[in-house]
JSON list of C-alpha atoms in Angstrom, two decimals:
[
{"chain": "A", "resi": 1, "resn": "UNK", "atom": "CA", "xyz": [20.70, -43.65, 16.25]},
{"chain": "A", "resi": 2, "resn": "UNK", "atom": "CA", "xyz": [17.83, -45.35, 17.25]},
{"chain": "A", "resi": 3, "resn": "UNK", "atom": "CA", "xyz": [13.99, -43.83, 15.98]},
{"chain": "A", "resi": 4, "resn": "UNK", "atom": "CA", "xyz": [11.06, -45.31, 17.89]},
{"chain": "A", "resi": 5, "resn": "UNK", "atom": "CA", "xyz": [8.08, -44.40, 15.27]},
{"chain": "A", "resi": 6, "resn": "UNK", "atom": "CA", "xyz": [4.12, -44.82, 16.09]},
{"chain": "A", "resi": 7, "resn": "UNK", "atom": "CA", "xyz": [1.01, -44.03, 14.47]},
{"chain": "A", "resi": 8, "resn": "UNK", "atom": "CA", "xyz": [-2.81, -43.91, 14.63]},
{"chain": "A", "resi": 9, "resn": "UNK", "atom": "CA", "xyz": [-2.97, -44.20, 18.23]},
{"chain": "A", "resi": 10, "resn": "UNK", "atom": "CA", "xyz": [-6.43, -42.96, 18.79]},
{"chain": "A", "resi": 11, "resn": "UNK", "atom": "CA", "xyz": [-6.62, -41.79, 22.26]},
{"chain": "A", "resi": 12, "resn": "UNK", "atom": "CA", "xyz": [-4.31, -45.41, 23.59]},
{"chain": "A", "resi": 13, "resn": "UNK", "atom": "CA", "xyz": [-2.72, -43.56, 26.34]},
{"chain": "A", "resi": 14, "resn": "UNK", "atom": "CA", "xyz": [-1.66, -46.86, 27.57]},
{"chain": "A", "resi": 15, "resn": "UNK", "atom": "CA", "xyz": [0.22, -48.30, 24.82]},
{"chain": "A", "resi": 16, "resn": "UNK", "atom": "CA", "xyz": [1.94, -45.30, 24.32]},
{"chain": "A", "resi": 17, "resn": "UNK", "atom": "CA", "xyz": [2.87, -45.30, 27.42]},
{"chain": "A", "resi": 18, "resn": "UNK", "atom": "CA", "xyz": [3.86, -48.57, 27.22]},
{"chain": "A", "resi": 19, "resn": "UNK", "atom": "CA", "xyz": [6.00, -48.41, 23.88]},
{"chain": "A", "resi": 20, "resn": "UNK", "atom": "CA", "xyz": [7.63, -45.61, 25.29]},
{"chain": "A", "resi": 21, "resn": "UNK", "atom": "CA", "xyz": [8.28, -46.91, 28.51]},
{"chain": "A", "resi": 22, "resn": "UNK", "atom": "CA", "xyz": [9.90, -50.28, 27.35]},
{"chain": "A", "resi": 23, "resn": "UNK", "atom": "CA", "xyz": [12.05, -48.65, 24.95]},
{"chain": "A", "resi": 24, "resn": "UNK", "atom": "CA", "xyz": [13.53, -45.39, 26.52]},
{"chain": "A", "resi": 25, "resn": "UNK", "atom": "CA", "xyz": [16.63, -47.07, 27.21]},
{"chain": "A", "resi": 26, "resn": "UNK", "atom": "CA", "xyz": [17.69, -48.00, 23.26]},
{"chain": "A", "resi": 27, "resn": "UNK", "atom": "CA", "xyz": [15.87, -44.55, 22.00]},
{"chain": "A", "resi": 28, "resn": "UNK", "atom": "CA", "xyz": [17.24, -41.34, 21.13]},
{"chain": "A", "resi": 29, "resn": "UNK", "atom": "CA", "xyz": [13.99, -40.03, 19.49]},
{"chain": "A", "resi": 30, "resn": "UNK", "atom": "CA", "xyz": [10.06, -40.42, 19.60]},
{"chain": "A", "resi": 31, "resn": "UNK", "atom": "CA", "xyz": [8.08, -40.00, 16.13]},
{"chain": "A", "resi": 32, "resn": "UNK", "atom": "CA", "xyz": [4.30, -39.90, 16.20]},
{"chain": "A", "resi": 33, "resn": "UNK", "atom": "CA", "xyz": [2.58, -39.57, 12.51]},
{"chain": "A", "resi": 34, "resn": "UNK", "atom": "CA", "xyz": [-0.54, -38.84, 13.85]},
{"chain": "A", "resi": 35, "resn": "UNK", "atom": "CA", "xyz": [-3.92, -39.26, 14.89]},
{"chain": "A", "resi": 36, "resn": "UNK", "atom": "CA", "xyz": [-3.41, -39.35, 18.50]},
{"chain": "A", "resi": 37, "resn": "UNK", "atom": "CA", "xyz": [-1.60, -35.98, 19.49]},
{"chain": "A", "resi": 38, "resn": "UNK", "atom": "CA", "xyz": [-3.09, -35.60, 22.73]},
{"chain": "A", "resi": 39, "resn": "UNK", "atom": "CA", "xyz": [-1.79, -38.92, 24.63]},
{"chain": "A", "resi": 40, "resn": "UNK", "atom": "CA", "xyz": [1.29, -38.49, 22.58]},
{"chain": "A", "resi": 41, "resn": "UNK", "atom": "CA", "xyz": [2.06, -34.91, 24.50]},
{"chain": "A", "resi": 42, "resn": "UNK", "atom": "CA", "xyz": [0.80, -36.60, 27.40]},
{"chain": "A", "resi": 43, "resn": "UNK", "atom": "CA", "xyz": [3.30, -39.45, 27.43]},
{"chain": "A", "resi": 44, "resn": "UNK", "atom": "CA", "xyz": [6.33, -36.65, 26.09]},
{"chain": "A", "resi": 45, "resn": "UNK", "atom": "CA", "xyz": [5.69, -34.67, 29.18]},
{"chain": "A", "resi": 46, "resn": "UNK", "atom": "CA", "xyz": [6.29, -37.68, 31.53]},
{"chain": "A", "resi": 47, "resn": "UNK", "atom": "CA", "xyz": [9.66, -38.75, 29.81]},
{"chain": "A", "resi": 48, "resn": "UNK", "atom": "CA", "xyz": [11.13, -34.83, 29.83]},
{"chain": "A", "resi": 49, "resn": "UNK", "atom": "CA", "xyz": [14.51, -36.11, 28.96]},
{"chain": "A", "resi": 50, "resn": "UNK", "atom": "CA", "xyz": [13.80, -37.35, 25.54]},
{"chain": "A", "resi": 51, "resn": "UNK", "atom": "CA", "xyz": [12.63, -36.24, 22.47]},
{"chain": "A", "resi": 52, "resn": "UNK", "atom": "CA", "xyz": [9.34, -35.93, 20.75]},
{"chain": "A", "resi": 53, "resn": "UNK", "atom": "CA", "xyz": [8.11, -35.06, 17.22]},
{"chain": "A", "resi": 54, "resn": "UNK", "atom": "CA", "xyz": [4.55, -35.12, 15.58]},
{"chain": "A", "resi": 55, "resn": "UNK", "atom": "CA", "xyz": [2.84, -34.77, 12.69]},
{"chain": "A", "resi": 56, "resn": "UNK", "atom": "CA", "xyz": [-0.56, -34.06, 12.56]},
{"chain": "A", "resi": 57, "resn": "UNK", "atom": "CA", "xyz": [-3.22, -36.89, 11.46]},
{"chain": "A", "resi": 58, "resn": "UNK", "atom": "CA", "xyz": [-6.76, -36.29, 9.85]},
{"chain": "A", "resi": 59, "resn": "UNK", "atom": "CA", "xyz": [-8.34, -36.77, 13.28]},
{"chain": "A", "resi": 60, "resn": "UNK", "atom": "CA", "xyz": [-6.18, -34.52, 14.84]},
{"chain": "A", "resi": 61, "resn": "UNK", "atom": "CA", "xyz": [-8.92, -31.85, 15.37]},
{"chain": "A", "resi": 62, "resn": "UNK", "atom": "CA", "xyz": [-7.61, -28.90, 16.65]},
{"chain": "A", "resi": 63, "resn": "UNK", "atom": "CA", "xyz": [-3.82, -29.65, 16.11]},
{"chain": "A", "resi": 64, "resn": "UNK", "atom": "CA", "xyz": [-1.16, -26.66, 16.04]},
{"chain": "A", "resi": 65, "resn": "UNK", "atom": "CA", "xyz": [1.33, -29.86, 14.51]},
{"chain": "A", "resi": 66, "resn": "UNK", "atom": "CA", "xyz": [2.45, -29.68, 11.64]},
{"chain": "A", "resi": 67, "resn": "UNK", "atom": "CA", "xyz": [1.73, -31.50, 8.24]},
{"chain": "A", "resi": 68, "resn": "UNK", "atom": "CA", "xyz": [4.79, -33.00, 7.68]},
{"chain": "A", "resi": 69, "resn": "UNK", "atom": "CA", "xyz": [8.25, -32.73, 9.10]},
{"chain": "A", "resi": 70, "resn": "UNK", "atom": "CA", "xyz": [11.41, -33.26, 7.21]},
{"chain": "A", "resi": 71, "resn": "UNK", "atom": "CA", "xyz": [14.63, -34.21, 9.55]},
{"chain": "A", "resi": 72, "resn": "UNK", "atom": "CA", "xyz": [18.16, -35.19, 9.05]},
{"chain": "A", "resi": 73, "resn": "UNK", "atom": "CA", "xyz": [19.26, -37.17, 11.44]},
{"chain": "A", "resi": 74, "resn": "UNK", "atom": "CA", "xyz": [22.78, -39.62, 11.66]},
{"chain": "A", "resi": 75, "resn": "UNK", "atom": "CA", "xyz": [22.99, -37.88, 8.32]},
{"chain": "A", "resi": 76, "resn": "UNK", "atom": "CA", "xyz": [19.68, -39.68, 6.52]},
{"chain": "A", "resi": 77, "resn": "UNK", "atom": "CA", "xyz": [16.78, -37.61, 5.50]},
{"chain": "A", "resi": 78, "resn": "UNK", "atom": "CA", "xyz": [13.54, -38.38, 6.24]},
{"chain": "A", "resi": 79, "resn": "UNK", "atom": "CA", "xyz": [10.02, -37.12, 5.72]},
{"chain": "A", "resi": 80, "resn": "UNK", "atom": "CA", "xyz": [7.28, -37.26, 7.97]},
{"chain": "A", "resi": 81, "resn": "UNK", "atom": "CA", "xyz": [3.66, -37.26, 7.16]},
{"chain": "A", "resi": 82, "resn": "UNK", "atom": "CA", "xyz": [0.16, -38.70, 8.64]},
{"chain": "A", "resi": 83, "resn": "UNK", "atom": "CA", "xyz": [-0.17, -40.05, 4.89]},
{"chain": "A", "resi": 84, "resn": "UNK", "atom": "CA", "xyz": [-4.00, -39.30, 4.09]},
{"chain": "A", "resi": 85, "resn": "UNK", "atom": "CA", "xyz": [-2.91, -36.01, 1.93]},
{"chain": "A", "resi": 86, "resn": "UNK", "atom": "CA", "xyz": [-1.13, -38.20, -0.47]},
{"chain": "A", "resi": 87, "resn": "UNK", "atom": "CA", "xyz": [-3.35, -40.84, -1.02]},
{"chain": "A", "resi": 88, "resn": "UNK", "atom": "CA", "xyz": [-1.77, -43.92, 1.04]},
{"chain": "A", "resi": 89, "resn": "UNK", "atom": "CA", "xyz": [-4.46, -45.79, 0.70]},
{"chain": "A", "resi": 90, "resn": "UNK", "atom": "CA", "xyz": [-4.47, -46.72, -2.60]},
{"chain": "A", "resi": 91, "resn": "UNK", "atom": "CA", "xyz": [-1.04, -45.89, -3.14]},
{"chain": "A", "resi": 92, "resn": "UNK", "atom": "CA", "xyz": [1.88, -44.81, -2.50]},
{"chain": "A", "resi": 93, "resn": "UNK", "atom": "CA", "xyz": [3.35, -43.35, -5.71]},
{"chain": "A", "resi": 94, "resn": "UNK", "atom": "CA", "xyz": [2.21, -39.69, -4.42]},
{"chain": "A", "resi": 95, "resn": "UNK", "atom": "CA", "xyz": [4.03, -40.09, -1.17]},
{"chain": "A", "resi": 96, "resn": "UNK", "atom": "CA", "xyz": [7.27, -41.49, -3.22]},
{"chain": "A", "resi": 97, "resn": "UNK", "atom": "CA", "xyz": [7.19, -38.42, -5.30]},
{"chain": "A", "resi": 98, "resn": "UNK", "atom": "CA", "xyz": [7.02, -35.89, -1.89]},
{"chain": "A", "resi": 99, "resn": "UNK", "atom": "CA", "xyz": [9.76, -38.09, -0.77]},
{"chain": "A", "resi": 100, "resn": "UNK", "atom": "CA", "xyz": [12.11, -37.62, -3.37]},
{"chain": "A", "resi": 101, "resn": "UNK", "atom": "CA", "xyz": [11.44, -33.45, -4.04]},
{"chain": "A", "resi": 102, "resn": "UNK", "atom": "CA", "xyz": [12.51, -33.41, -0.02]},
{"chain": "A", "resi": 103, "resn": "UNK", "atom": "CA", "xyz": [15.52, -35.71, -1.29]},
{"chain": "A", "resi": 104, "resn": "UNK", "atom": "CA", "xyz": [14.52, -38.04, 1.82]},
{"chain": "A", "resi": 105, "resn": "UNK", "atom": "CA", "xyz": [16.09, -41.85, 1.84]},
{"chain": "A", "resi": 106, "resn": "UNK", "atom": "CA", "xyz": [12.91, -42.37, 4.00]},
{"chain": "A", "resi": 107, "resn": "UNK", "atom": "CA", "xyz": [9.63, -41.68, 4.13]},
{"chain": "A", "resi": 108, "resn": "UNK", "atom": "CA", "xyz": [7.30, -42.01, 7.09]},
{"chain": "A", "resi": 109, "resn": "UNK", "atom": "CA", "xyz": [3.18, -42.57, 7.37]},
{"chain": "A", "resi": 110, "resn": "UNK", "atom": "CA", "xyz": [0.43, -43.50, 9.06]},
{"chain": "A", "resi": 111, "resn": "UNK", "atom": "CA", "xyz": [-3.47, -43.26, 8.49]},
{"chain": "A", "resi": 112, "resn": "UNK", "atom": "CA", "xyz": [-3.68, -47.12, 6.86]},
{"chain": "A", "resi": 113, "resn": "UNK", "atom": "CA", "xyz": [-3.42, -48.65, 10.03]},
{"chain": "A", "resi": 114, "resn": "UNK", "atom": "CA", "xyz": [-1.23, -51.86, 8.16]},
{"chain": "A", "resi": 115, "resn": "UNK", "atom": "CA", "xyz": [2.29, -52.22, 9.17]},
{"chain": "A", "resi": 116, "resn": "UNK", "atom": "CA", "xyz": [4.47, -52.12, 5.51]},
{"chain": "A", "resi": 117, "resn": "UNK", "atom": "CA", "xyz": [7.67, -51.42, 4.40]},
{"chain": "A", "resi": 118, "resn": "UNK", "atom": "CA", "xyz": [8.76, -51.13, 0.96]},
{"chain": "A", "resi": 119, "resn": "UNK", "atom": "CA", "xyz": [12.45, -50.35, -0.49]},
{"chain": "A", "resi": 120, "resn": "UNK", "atom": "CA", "xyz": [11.63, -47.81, -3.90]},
{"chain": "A", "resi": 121, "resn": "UNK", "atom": "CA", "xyz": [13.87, -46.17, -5.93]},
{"chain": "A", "resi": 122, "resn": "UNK", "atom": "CA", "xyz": [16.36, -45.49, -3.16]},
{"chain": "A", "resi": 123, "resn": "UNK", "atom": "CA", "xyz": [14.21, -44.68, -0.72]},
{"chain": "A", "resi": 124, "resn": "UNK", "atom": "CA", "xyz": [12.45, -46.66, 2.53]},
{"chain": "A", "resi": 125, "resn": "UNK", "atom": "CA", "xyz": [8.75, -46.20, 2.39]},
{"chain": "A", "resi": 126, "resn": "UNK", "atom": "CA", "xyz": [7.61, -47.22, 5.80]},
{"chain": "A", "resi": 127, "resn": "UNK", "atom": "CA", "xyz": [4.43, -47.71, 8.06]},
{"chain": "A", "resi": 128, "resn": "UNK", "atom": "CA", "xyz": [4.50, -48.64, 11.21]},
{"chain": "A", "resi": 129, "resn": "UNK", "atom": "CA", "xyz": [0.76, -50.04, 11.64]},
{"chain": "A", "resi": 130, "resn": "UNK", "atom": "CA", "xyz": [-1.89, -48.63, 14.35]},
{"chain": "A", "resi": 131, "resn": "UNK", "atom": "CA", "xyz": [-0.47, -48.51, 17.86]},
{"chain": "A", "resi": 132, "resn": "UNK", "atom": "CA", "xyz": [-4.10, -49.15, 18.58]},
{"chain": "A", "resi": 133, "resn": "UNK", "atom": "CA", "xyz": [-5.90, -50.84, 15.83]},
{"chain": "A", "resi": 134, "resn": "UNK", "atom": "CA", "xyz": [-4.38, -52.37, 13.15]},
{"chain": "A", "resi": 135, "resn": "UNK", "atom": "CA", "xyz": [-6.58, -53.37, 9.78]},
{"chain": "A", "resi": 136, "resn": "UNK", "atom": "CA", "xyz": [-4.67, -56.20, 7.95]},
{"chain": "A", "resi": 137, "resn": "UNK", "atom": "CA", "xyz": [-1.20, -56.55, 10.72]},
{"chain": "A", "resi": 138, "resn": "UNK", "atom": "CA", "xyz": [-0.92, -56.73, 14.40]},
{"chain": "A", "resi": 139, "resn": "UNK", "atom": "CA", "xyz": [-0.94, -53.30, 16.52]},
{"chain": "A", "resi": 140, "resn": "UNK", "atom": "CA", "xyz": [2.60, -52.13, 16.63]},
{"chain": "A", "resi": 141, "resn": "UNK", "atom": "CA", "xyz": [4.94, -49.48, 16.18]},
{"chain": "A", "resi": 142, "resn": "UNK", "atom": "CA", "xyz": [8.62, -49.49, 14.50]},
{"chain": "A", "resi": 143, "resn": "UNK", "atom": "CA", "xyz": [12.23, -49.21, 15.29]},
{"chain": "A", "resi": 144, "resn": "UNK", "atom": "CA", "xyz": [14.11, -47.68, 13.06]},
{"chain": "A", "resi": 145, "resn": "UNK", "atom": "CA", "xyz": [18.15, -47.99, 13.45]},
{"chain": "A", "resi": 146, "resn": "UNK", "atom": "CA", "xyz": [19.96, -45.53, 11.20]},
{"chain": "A", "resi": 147, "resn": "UNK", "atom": "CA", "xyz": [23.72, -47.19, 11.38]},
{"chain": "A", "resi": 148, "resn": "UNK", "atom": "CA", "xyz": [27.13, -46.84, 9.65]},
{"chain": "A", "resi": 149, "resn": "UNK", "atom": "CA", "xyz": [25.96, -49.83, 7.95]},
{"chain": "A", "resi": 150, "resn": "UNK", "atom": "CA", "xyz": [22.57, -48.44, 7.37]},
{"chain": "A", "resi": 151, "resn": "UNK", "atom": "CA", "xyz": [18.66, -48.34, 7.45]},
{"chain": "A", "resi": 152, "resn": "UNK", "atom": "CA", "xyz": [17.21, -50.55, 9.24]},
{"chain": "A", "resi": 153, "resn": "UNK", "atom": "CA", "xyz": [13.27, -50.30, 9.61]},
{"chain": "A", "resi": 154, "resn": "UNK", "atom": "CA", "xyz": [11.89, -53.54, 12.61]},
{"chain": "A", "resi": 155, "resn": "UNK", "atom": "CA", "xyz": [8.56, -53.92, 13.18]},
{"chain": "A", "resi": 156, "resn": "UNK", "atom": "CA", "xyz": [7.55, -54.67, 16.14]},
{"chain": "A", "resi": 157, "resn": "UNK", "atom": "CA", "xyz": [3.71, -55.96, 18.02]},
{"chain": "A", "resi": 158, "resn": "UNK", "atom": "CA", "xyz": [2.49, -53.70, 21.19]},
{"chain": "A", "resi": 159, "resn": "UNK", "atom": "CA", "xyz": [1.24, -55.51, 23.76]},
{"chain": "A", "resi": 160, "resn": "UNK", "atom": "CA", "xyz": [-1.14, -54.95, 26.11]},
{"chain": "A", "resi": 161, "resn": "UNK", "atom": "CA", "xyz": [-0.13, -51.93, 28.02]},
{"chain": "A", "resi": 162, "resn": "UNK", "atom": "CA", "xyz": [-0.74, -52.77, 32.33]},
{"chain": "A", "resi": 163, "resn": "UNK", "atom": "CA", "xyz": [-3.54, -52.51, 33.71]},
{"chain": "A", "resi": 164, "resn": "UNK", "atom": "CA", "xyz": [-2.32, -49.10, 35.57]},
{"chain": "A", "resi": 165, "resn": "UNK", "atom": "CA", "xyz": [-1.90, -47.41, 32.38]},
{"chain": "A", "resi": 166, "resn": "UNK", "atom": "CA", "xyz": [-5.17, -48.07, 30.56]}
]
């Protein structure tokens, strides 16, 4: 099962296009954690054959998406969240806690823009950076391949998207 995670896109229609676009082959589901719901719908409606989910970020005015999400899938748990209700910022002990009540072996967020992963009592804590402006670590977005093996969270820079998608 192969995850293709974003975040913080902030109106990058292009890159999102772009990620998606370059990875529909290996992906079997599309995560957005927010801020940037309307050219993630936009980009969902053009790839009808795949599958979307959102969570809704701090500067998603307006949003009918949810808070958080919590999904099993290939039998792992995870938890979904933009990240800004549980303090992300300055740490990440809140967002552990959520993480373990939902009994989640990962937990994913945005809002930082910085790329991170950490491995915390049992459980994958995991941003995947700005799609569109990244603080501290190149724009990007993440892979994450739930095997028999494993979890297994890859980082991974967006380039520019073409010029006919800007």
């Amino acid at each position: 099962m192969r995850i293709v995670v974003m975040s913080d896109s902030h109106t990058a229609f292009g890159r999102v296009y772009h990620i998606v676009e370059t990875t529909q082959e290996d992906a079997d589901l599309y995560i957005h954690l927010g801020d940037g719901e309307e050219e993630f719908q936009e980009v969902a409606a053009l790839f009808p054959a795949k599958r979307f989910l959102q969570v809704r970020g701090n500067n998603d005015y307006q949003s009918s998406a949810p808070v958080q999400l919590l999904l099993e899938e290939a039998g792992v748990r995870i938890f979904c969240t933009h990240g800004d209700r549980y303090g992300v910022r300055w740490s990440r002990d809140r967002l552990l806690e959520a993480a373990k009540e939902h009994r989640a072996q990962v937990a994913l967020y945005g809002h930082t823009h910085e790329a991170m992963t950490e491995y915390l009592d049992g459980i994958y804590l995991v941003n995947p950076g700005s799609v569109a402006d990244s603080r501290l670590t190149p724009a990007g977005y993440l892979v994450l391949d739930l095997t028999p093996q494993g979890i297994v969270p890859v980082h991974r820079k967006v380039g520019p998207a073409p010029e006919e998608y800007r």
